Each structure stands twice: as structure tokens, then as C-alpha cells.
Short mmCIF file of C-alpha atoms in Angstrom, two decimals:
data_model
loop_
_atom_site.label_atom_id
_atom_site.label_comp_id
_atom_site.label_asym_id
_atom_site.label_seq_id
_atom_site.Cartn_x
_atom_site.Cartn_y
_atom_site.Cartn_z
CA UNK A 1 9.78 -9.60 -144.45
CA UNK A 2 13.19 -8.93 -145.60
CA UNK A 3 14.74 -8.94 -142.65
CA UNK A 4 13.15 -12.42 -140.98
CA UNK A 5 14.40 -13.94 -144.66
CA UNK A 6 18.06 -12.61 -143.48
CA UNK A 7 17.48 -14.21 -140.34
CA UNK A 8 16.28 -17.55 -141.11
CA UNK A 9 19.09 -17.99 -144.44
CA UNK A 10 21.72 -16.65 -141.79
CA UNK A 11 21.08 -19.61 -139.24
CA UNK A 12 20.69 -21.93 -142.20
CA UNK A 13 24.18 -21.20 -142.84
CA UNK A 14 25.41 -20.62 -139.67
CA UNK A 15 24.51 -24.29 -138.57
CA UNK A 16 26.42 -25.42 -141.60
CA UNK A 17 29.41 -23.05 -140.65
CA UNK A 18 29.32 -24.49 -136.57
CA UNK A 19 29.48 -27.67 -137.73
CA UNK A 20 32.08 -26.92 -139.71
CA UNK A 21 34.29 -25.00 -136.93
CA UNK A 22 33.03 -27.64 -134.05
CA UNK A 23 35.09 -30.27 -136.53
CA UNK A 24 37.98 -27.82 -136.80
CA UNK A 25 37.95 -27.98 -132.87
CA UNK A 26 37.89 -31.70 -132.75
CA UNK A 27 40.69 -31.58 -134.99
CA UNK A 28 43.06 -29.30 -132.88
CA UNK A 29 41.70 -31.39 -130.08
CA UNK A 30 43.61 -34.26 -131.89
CA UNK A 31 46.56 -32.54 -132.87
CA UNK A 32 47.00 -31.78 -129.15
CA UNK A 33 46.14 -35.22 -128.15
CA UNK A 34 48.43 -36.80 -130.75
CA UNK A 35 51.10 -34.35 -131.26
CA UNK A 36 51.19 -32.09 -128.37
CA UNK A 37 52.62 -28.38 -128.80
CA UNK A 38 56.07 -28.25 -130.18
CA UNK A 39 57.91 -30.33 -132.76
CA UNK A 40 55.38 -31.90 -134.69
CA UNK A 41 52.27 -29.99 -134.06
CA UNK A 42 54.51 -27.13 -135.43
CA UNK A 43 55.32 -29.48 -138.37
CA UNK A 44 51.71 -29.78 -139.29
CA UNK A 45 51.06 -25.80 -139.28
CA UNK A 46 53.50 -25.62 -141.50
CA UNK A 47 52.64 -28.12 -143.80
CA UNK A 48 49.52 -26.49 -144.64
CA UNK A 49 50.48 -23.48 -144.31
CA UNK A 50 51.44 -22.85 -148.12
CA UNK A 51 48.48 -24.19 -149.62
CA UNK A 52 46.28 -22.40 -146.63
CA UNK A 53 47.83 -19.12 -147.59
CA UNK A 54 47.15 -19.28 -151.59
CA UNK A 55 43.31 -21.07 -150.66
CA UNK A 56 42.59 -17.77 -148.82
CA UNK A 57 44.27 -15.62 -152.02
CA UNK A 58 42.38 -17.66 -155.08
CA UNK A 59 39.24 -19.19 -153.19
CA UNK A 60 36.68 -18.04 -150.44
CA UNK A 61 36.17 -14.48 -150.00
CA UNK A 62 38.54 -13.07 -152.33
CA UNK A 63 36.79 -15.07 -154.96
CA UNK A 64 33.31 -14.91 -154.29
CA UNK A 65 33.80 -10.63 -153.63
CA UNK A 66 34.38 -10.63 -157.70
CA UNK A 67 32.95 -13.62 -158.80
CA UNK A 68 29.29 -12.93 -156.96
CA UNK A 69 28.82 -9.27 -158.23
CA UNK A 70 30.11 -9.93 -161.84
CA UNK A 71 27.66 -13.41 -162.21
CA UNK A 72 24.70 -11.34 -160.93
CA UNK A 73 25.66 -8.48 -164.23
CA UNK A 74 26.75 -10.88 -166.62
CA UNK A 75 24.45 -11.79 -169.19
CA UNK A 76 25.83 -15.17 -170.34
CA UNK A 77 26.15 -16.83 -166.79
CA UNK A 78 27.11 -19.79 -168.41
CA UNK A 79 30.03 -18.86 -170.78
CA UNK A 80 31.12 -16.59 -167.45
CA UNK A 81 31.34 -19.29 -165.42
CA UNK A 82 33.03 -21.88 -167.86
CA UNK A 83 35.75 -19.29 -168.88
CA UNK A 84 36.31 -18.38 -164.95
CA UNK A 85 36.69 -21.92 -164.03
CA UNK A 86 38.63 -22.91 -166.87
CA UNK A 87 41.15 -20.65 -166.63
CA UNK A 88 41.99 -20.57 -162.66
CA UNK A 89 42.26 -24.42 -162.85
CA UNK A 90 44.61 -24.03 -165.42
CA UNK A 91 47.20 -21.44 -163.62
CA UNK A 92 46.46 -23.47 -159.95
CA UNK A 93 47.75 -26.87 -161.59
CA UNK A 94 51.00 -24.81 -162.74
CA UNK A 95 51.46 -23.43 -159.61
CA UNK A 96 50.89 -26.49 -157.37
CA UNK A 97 53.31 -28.23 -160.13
CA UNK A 98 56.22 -25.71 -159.31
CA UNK A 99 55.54 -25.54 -155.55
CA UNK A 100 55.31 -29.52 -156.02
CA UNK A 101 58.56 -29.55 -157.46
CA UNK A 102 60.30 -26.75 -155.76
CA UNK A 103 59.11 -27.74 -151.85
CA UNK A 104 62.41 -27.57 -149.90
CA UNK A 105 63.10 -24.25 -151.67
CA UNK A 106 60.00 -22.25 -151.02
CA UNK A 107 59.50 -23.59 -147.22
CA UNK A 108 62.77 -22.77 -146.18
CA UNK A 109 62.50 -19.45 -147.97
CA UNK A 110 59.36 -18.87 -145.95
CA UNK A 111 60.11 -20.53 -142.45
CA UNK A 112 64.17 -20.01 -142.28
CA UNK A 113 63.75 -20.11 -138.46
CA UNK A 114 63.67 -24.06 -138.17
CA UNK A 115 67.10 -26.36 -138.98
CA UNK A 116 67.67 -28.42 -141.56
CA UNK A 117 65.65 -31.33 -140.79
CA UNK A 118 63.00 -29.65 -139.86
CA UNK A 119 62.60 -27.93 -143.13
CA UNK A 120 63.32 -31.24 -145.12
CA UNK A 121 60.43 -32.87 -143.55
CA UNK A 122 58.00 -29.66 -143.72
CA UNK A 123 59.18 -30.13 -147.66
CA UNK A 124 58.04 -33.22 -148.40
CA UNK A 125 54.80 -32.88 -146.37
CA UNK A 126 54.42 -29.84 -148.36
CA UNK A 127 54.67 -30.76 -151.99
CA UNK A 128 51.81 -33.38 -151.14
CA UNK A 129 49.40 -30.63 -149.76
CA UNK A 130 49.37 -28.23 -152.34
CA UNK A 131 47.53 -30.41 -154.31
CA UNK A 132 44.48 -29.18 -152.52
CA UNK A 133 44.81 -26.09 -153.50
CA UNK A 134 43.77 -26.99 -156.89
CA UNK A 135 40.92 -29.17 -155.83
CA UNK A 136 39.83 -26.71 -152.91
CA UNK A 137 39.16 -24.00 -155.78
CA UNK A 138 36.77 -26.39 -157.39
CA UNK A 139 35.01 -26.95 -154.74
CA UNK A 140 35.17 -23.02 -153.62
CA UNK A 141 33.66 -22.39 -157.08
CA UNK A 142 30.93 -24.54 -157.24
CA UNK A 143 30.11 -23.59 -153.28
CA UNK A 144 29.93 -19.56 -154.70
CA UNK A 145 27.34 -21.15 -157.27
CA UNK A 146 25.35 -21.92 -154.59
CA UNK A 147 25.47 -19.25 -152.49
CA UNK A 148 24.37 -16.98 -155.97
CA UNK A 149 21.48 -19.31 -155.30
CA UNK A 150 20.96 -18.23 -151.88
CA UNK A 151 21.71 -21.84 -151.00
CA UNK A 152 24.14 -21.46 -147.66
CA UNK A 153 23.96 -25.08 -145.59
CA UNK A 154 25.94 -27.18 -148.19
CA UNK A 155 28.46 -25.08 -149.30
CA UNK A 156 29.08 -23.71 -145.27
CA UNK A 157 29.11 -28.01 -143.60
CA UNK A 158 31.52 -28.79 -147.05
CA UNK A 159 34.37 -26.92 -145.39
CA UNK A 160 34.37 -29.70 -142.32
CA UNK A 161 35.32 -32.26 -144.68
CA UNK A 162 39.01 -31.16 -143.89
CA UNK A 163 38.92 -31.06 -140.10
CA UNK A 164 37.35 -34.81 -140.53
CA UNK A 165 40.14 -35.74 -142.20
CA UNK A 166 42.74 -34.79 -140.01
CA UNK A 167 40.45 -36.30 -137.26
CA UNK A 168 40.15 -40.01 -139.03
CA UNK A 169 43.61 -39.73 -140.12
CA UNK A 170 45.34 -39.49 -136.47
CA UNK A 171 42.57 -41.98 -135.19
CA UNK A 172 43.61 -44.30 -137.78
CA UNK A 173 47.13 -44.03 -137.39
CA UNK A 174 47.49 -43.64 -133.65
CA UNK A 175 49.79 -46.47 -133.18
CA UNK A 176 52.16 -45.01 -135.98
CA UNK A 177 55.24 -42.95 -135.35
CA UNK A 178 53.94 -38.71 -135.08
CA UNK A 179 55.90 -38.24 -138.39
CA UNK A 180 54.03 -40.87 -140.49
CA UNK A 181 50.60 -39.68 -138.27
CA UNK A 182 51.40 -36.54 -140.41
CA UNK A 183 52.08 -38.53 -144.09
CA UNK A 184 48.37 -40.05 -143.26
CA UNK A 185 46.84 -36.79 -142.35
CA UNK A 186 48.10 -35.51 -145.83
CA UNK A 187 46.76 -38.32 -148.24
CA UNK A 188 43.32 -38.24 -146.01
CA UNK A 189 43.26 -34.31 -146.47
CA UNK A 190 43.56 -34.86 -150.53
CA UNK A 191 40.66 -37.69 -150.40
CA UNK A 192 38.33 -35.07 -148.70
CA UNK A 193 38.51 -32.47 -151.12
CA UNK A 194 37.38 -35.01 -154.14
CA UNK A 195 34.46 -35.96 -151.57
CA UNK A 196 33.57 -32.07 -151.17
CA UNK A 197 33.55 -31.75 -154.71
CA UNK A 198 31.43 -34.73 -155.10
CA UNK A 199 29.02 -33.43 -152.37
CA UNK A 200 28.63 -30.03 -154.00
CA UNK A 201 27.75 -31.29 -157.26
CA UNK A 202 25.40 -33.81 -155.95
CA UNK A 203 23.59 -30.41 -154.85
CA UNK A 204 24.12 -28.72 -157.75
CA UNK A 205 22.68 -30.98 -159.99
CA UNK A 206 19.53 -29.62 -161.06
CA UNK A 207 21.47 -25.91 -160.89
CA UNK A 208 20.27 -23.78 -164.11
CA UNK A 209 23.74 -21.98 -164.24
CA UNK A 210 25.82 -25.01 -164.16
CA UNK A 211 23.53 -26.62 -167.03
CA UNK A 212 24.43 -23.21 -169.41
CA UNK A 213 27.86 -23.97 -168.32
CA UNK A 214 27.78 -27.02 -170.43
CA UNK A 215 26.19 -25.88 -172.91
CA UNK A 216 28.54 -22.88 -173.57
CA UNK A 217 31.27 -25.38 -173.04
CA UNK A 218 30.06 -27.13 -175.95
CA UNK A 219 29.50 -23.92 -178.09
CA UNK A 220 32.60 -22.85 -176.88
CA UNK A 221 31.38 -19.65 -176.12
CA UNK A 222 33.16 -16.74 -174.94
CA UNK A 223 33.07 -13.70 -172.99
CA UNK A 224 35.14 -10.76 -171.65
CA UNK A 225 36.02 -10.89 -168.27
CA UNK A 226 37.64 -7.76 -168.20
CA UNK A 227 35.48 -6.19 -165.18
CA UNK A 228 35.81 -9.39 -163.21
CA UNK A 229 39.60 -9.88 -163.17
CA UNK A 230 39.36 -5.98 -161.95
CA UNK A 231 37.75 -6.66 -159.42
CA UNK A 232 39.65 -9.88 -158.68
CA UNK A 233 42.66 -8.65 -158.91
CA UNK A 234 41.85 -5.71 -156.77
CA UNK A 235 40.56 -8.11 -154.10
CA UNK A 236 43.99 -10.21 -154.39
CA UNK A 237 46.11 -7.02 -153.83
CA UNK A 238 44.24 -6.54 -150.75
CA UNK A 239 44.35 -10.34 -149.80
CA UNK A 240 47.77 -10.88 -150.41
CA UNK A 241 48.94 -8.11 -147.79
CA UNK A 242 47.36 -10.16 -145.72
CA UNK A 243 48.58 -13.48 -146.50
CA UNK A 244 51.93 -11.72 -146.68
CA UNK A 245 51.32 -10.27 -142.89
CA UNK A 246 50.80 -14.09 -141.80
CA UNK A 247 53.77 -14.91 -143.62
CA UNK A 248 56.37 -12.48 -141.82
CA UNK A 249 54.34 -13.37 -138.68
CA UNK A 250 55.33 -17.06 -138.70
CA UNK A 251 58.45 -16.30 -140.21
CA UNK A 252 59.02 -14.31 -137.17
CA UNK A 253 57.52 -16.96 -134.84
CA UNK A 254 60.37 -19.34 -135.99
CA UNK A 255 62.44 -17.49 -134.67
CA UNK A 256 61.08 -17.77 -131.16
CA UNK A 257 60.91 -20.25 -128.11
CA UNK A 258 59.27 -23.70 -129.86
CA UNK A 259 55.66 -24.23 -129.69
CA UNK A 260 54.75 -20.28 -130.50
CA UNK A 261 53.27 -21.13 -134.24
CA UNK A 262 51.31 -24.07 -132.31
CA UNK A 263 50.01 -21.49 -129.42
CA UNK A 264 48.89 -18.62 -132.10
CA UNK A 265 47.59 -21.15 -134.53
CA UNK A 266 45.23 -22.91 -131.44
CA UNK A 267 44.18 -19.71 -130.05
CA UNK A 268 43.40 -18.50 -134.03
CA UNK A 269 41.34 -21.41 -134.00
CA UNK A 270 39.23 -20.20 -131.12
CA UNK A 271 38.82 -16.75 -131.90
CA UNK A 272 37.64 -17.03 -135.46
CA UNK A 273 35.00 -19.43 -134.23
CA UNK A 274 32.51 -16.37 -133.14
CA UNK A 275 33.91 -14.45 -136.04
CA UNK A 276 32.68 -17.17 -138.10
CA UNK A 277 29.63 -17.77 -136.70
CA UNK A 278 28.95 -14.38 -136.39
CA UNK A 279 30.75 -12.22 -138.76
CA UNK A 280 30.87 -13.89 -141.63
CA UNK A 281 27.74 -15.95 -141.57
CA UNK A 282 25.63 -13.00 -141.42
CA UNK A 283 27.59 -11.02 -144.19
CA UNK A 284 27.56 -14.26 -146.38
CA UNK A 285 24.13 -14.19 -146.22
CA UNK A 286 23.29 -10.90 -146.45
CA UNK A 287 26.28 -10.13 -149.33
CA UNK A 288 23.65 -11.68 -152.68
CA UNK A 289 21.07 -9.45 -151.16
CA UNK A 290 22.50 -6.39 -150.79
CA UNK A 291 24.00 -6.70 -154.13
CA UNK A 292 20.27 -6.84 -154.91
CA UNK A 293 18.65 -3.80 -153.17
CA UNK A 294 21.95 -2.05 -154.61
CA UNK A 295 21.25 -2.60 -157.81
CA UNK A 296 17.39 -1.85 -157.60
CA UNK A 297 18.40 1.04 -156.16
CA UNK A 298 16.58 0.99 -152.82
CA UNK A 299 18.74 2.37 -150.35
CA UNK A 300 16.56 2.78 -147.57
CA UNK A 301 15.97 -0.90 -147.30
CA UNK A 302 19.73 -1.81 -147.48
CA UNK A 303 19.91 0.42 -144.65
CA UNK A 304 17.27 -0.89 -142.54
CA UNK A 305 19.02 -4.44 -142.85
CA UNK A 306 22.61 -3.18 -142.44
CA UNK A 307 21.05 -1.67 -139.49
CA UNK A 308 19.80 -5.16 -138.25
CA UNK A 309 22.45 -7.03 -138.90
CA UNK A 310 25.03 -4.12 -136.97
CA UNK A 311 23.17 -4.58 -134.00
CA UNK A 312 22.74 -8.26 -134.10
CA UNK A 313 26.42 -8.37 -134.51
CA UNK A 314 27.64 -6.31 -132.32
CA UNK A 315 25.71 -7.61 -129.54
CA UNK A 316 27.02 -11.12 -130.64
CA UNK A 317 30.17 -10.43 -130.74
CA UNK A 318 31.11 -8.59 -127.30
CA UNK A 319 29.76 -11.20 -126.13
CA UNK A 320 31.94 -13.13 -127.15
CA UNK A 321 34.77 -10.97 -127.06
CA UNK A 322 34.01 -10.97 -123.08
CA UNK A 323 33.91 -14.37 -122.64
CA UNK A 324 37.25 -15.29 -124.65
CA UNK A 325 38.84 -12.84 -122.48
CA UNK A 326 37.46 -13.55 -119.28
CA UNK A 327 37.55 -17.65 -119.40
CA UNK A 328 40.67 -17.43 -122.11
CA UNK A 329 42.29 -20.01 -119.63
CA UNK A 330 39.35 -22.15 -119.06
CA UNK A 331 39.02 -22.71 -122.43
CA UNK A 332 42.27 -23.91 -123.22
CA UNK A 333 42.03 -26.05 -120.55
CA UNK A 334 38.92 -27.43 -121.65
CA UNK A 335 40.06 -28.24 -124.94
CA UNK A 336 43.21 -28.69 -125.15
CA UNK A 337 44.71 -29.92 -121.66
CA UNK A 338 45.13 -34.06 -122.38
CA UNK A 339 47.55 -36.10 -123.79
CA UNK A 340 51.01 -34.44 -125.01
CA UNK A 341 49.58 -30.65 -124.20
CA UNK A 342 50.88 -29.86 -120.73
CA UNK A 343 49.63 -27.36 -118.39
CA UNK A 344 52.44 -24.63 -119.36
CA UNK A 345 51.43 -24.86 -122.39
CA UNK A 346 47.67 -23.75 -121.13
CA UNK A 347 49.00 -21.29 -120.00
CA UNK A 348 50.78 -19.92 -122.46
CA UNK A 349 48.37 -20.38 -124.71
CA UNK A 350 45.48 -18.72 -122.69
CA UNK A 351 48.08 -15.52 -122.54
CA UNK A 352 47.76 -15.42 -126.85
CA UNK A 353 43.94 -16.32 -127.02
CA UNK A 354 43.32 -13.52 -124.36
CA UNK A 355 44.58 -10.54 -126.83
CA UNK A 356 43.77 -12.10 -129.88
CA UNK A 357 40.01 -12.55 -128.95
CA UNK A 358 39.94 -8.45 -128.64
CA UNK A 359 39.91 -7.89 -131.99
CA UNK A 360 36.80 -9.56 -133.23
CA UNK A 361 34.65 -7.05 -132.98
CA UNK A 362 36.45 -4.38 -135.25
CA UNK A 363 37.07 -7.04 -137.45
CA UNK A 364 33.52 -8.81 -137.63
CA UNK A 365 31.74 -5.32 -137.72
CA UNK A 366 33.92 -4.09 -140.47
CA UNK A 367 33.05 -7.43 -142.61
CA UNK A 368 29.09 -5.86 -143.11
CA UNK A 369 31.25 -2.80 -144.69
CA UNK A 370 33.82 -4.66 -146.39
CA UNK A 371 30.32 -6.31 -147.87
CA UNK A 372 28.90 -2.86 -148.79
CA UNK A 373 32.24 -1.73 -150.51
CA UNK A 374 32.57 -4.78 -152.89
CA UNK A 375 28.79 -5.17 -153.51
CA UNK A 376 29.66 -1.44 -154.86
CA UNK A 377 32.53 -2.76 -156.61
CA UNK A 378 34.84 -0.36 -155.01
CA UNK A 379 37.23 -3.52 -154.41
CA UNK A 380 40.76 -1.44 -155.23
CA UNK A 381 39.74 0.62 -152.46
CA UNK A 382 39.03 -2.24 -150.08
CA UNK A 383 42.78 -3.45 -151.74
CA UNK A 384 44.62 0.06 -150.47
CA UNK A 385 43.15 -0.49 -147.12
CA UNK A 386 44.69 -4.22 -146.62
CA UNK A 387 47.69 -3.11 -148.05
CA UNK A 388 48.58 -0.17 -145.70
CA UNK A 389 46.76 -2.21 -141.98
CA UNK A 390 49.53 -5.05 -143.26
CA UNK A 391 52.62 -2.77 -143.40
CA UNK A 392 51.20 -1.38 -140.10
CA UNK A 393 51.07 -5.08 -138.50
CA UNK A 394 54.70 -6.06 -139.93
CA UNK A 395 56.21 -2.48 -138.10
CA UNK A 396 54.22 -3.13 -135.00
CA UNK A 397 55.30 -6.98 -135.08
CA UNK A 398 58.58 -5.90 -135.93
CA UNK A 399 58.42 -2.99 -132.82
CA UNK A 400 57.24 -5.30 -130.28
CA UNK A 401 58.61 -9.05 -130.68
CA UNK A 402 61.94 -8.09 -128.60
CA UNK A 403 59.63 -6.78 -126.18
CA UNK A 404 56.07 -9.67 -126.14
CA UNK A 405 57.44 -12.26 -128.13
CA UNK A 406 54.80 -13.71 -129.69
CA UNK A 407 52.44 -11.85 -127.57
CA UNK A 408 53.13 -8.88 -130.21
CA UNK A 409 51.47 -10.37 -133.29
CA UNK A 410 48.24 -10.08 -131.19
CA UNK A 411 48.87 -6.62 -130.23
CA UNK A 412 49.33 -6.10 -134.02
CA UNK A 413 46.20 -8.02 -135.05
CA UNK A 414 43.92 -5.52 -132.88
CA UNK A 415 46.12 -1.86 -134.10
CA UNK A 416 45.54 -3.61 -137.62
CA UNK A 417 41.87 -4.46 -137.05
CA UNK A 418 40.54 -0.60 -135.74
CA UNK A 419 42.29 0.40 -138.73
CA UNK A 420 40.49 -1.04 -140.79
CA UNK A 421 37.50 -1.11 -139.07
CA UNK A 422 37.47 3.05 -139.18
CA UNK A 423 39.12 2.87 -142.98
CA UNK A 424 35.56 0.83 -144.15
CA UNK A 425 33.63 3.30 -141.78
CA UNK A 426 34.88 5.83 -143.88
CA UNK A 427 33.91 4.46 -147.18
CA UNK A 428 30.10 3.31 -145.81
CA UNK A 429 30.16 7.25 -145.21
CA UNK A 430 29.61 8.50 -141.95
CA UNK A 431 25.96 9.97 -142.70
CA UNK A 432 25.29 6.22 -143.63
CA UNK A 433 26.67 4.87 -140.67
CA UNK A 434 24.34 7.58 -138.16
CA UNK A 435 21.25 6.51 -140.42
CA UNK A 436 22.07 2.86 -139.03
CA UNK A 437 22.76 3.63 -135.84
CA UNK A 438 20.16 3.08 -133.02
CA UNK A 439 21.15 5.32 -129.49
CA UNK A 440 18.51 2.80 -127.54
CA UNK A 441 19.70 -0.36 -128.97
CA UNK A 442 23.38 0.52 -128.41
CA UNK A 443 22.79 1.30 -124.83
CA UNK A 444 21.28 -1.79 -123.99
CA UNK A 445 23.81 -3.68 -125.87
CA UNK A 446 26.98 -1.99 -123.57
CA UNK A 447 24.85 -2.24 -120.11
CA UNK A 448 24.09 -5.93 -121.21
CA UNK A 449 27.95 -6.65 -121.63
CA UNK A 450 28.63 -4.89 -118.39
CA UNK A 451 26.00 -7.29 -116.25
CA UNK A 452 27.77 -10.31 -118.32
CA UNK A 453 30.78 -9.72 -117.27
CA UNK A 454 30.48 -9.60 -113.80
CA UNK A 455 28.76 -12.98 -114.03
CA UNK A 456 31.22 -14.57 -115.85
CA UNK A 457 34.29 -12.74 -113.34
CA UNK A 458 31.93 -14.30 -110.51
CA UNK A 459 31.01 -17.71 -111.96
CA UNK A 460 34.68 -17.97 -113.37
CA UNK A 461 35.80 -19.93 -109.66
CA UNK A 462 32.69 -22.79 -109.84
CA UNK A 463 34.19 -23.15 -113.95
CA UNK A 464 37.69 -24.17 -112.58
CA UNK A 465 37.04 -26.26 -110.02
CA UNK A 466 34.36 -27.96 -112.80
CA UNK A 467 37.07 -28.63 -115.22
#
């Protein structure tokens, strides 16, 4: 009974999260259509890629690792919440103020590869973005309010309000100049967020825990939040080596022939869709549980449904890993080859996409462990791992550039990923991970991918001469 609720909250949130990532496609779809790979499309990946970096360090998972377990202990859920939100706001509207202020300084601090112009352009793009950093975080926190209510379909389909925007915004202003395409994209990307926000109240509105929040805000009650800022900043340690690894990557990228941010940022876009889907759907879903049967103590049904869910996965995401690999140039093709995106740059493209897509299986498989290790609030241990698998994906990067060119932050990804995967696997304990493992199940899972990837090798000529 456990197990089919799992199953039927993970699709409930995994229709929310395609939607979401089918709208991120449409969107690159447009940037390629509209801006092509190079100059501008570059421009754009840049623009967001300050407030994309300190969304992933202050909202989404890093968040909702501390926030979820420390809501589900707290006693005063209300005065929790209200303090929480209070005070993150507060620091986020600093921070956007100084980036705000301080644009041309911190992008060409970050992306010294580009000239001048570049980087004054990227600046003033910038210091209109960050804004929704601050606004993203509201809506991030009041999505993590319902997921504690094991409420997955809004706060999953909320995220495509983004990718719309960027979609309506090059429609709209497809006669303009690419430049000023880019000013629209910005102003439509800030309107979305206050519609997310709107959306998410709209389905919070008869939400116990945001009523106590207004009470307590009116009592001004108050709490410690020692334990959570702990954990949170435990869980920022270990997300900021990563943010910091994406930094140095596209640092590095600048440095190379034009259009390489543009290739790893499109064929990023493609491989996190099954990781998405997959990965972190399931673990979304099944992260309030097994807080749950952690807490109750019952161990043996935590590992019955890690057990599930392993399987599930893993058989999901060869899959997947088999077809990215196989068709890595039909795909491209398929969704990218129109307007200003040429057929070199398929190509060049597919070469990225095809070693990137390898490592979603360590790193989708080590997310139900990653889920284990928080929901045991063992976050500064999750925090060591991230910290060393980044300074072992700058040295690799570093090794290799002179050598793959951009082809070498994808051999880093997949070192970094079995690192981690392993350095989670050895946390879960190894007596844990047998007690999950099924012999049969795994055997029909590898002679499965075996017969699919013949078909797809012999169905891979009728593809191309479809497309």
C-alpha cells in the first residue's frame, strides 16, 4: 500500500515536472530559432547565469533538504516558517541590491573570457535578472510548503512559468533586434515569477501551516532555528562546490572557440530531462516519506521502498542513458536544427550531449541516497562529499581542456558523478545497500538494456532519413 501511494504521488509530480522540462525544451528550441549558437545565445546563458547559480544555492534542493526535516520536528510550524521566510528575504534583497549595483564588476570577474562589449551588455542584462532571485525564493518556499503536504503537481508545473516566458518573450519580439529580444526576455522572466507566486498561494490558501504563519506573525512569535541553519548551512557548503564547479567551468568555456557555453548549456538541457523525470521526481516524492518511516523507526519498510524505487530507477534511467547516447545526434537535430542553428553546430553539439548523458545514472541513483543522508540529517557529510567531487572536476577540467576542449567538462561531470555515487553508497552502508538489492531484478534490467540497444543501433538509419 505504501509503495502504489509512492507510485501514484511520483507520476502526479512527474507530469507536473515534464511539463515543466517540455517548456524548457520549447524554450531552447527558441533560443536556437531566434538566436542561434554563438554571440547572443551565449549572451543569454550568461545573463542568467548569476541569479541561476545563487537559485540553486538558497532555493530548491538545498532548501527544502533543511527546511523539510526541521518543519516535520518543529513544534511551532508557524513561527518556523515566518522566521525562515523572513529572514532569507531579507539577506536575498541585499544581495540582489549589490549584484544590482555592482553588475559589470561581478560578470566580468566571473566570465573574463569575453571582450569588453560583451561583458557590458551581459552587465546590464544581469542587474535586471537577479531580481528573480529574490522572488524565485518565495515561490521555492511556499512550493516546499506544499510538498510537506505531499502536494507535488503545483509546485513541480510552477517551475515552467520561466521557460514560458522566454518562449512569449522572443515570439513577441521577433521582429526586434537579438539584443533587445534579450531586454524582453528579461522583464517577461520577472513578470513570471510574481505569477508563480500568485499560483502557489492560490493553492495554498486553505494550507493550515501558512494560516499559523500569520498568526505567529501577529504574535510575533519566535523560535530558534539553530538546528535548521545547521543543516542549511551544511547543505550550502556542499551546494556551493558545486555552483563554484559550474563557475570555473564556464569561466573556462570563455576561453574557448564561441558557441561552447551554448553547446554544454543545450545538451545540459537534454540530459537533466530523464534526470528530472526520473531522479528527482521519485526522490521528491519519496523524501516527506522516508523522513516519516525514519522517524517511526521502521526500517524495514524504508527499505522495501528504497528497494522499489532503486530498481524503478535504474531501469529508467539506462534507458535513457542508452538512448541519449545512441541517437545523441538525432536529437539535436530534431530539436535544435532550424533557423540560426546550423548543422556544425549539430554536430558539435551531439559530440557534448553524447558524454554528458553517461552520467545520469550515478547521479540519479545517488539522489535516493543523498535523500536517505539528509532525511538522517547527516547534511555536513553530504557537504564534504560535494566539496571534494568539485575540486576533483576543476583538476580534471583543468587536466583535460588543452586536450577535449569543452569535451573535458563532460569527462569531468561523469569522474565527479561515480564519486559521489560510491561516497553516498558508503554512507547508506553497504549491508543496507545488499538488503535492497534484488540479483533477479538486476539481471533483467542489464539483458533488457542490451536487447534495447541493438534496436535502437538498428532502427537508428529509418530515424535519420525520418528527420
Amino acid at each position: 500500500m505504501m509503495n502504489l501511494k509512492i507510485i501514484k504521488k511520483y507520476l502526479s509530480n512527474l507530469f507536473g515536472i515534464l511539463f515543466s522540462r517540455i517548456s524548457g525544451f520549447l524554450r531552447d528550441l527558441c533560443l536556437a530559432n531566434y538566436l542561434g549558437a554563438g554571440y547572443f545565445s551565449d549572451l543569454f546563458f550568461v545573463m542568467i547565469r548569476l541569479p541561476s547559480i545563487f537559485r540553486a544555492l538558497f532555493t530548491e534542493g538545498v532548501f527544502n533538504q533543511s527546511f523539510l526535516p526541521n518543519l516535520a520536528a518543529s513544534q511551532k510550524k508557524g513561527a518556523f516558517c515566518i522566521q525562515i521566510l523572513c529572514i532569507f528575504c531579507t539577506f536575498l534583497a541585499i544581495l540582489c541590491l549589490i549584484i544590482s549595483v555592482f553588475s559589470k564588476f561581478f560578470i566580468s570577474l566571473i566570465f573574463f573570457g569575453f571582450d569588453d562589449n560583451f561583458i557590458k551588455e551581459a552587465a546590464s542584462l544581469n542587474a535586471i535578472n537577479i531580481w528573480y532571485l529574490l522572488l524565485i525564493f518565495i515561490a521555492c518556499f511556499f512550493a516546499s510548503l506544499l510538498n510537506y503536504s505531499n502536494r507535488f503537481f503545483i509546485s513541480s508545473i510552477s517551475a515552467s512559468f520561466f521557460n514560458l516566458a522566454c518562449v512569449f518573450a522572443l515570439i513577441y519580439a521577433k521582429e526586434y533586434d537579438k539584443l533587445e529580444k534579450l531586454y524582453f526576455v528579461s522583464y517577461f522572466i520577472i513578470c513570471s515569477s510574481f505569477v508563480q507566486i500568485i499560483l502557489l498561494l492560490l493553492a495554498l490558501k486553505s494550507n493550515k501551516i501558512l494560516k499559523a504563519m500569520f498568526l505567529s506573525f501577529r504574535k510575533k512569535s519566535k523560535i530558534s532555528l539553530k538546528n535548521f541553519f545547521k543543516n542549511f548551512f551544511s547543505s550550502l557548503l556542499g551546494a556551493s562546490s558545486t555552483q563554484i564547479n559550474s563557475l570555473v567551468e564556464i569561466s573556462l568555456a570563455s576561453t574557448l572557440v564561441s558557441a561552447s557555453i551554448s553547446y554544454m548549456n543545450y545538451a545540459t538541457r537534454i540530459y537533466q530531462l530523464p534526470l528530472a523525470l526520473i531522479a528527482i521526481a521519485f526522490t521528491q516524492v519519496f523524501f516527506p516519506t522516508l523522513i516519516r518511516l525514519i522517524k517511526a523507526n521502521e526500517k524495514e519498510q524504508m527499505l522495501n521502498s528504497m528497494s522499489m524505487i532503486f530498481h524503478l530507477m535504474l531501469f529508467l534511467l539506462l534507458f535513457a542513458c542508452l538512448g541519449g547516447f545512441i541517437l545523441s545526434e538525432e536529437i539535436i537535430k530534431l530539436l535544435f536544427f532550424r533557423g540560426a542553428f546550423t548543422y556544425l553546430n549539430v554536430l558539435e553539439c551531439a559530440k557534448v550531449l553524447r558524454i554528458y548523458i553517461l552520467c545520469i545514472v550515478p547521479l540519479g541513483l545517488s539522489r535516493l541516497f543523498l535523500a536517505y543522508i539528509n532525511a538522517n540529517y547527516l547534511h555536513s557529510y553530504a557537504a564534504k562529499i560535494a566539496l571534494i567531487s568539485c575540486v576533483i572536476c576543476i583538476i580534471s577540467s583543468l587536466t583535460l581542456i588543452k586536450f577535449f576542449g569543452v569535451l573535458a567538462f563532460c569527462i569531468s561531470a561523469n569522474i565527479s558523478a561515480w564519486f559521489i555515487f560510491f561516497a553516498y553508497l558508503k554512507c547508506f552502508k553497504i549491508s543496507n545497500f545488499v538488503a535492497i538489492l534484488k540479483l533477479k531484478y538486476c539481471l533483467i534490467i542489464f539483458l533488457s538494456a542490451i536487447i534495447f540497444s541493438f534496436a535502437l543501433i538498428y532502427l537508428k538509419g529509418f530515424i535519420n532519413a525520418f528527420i
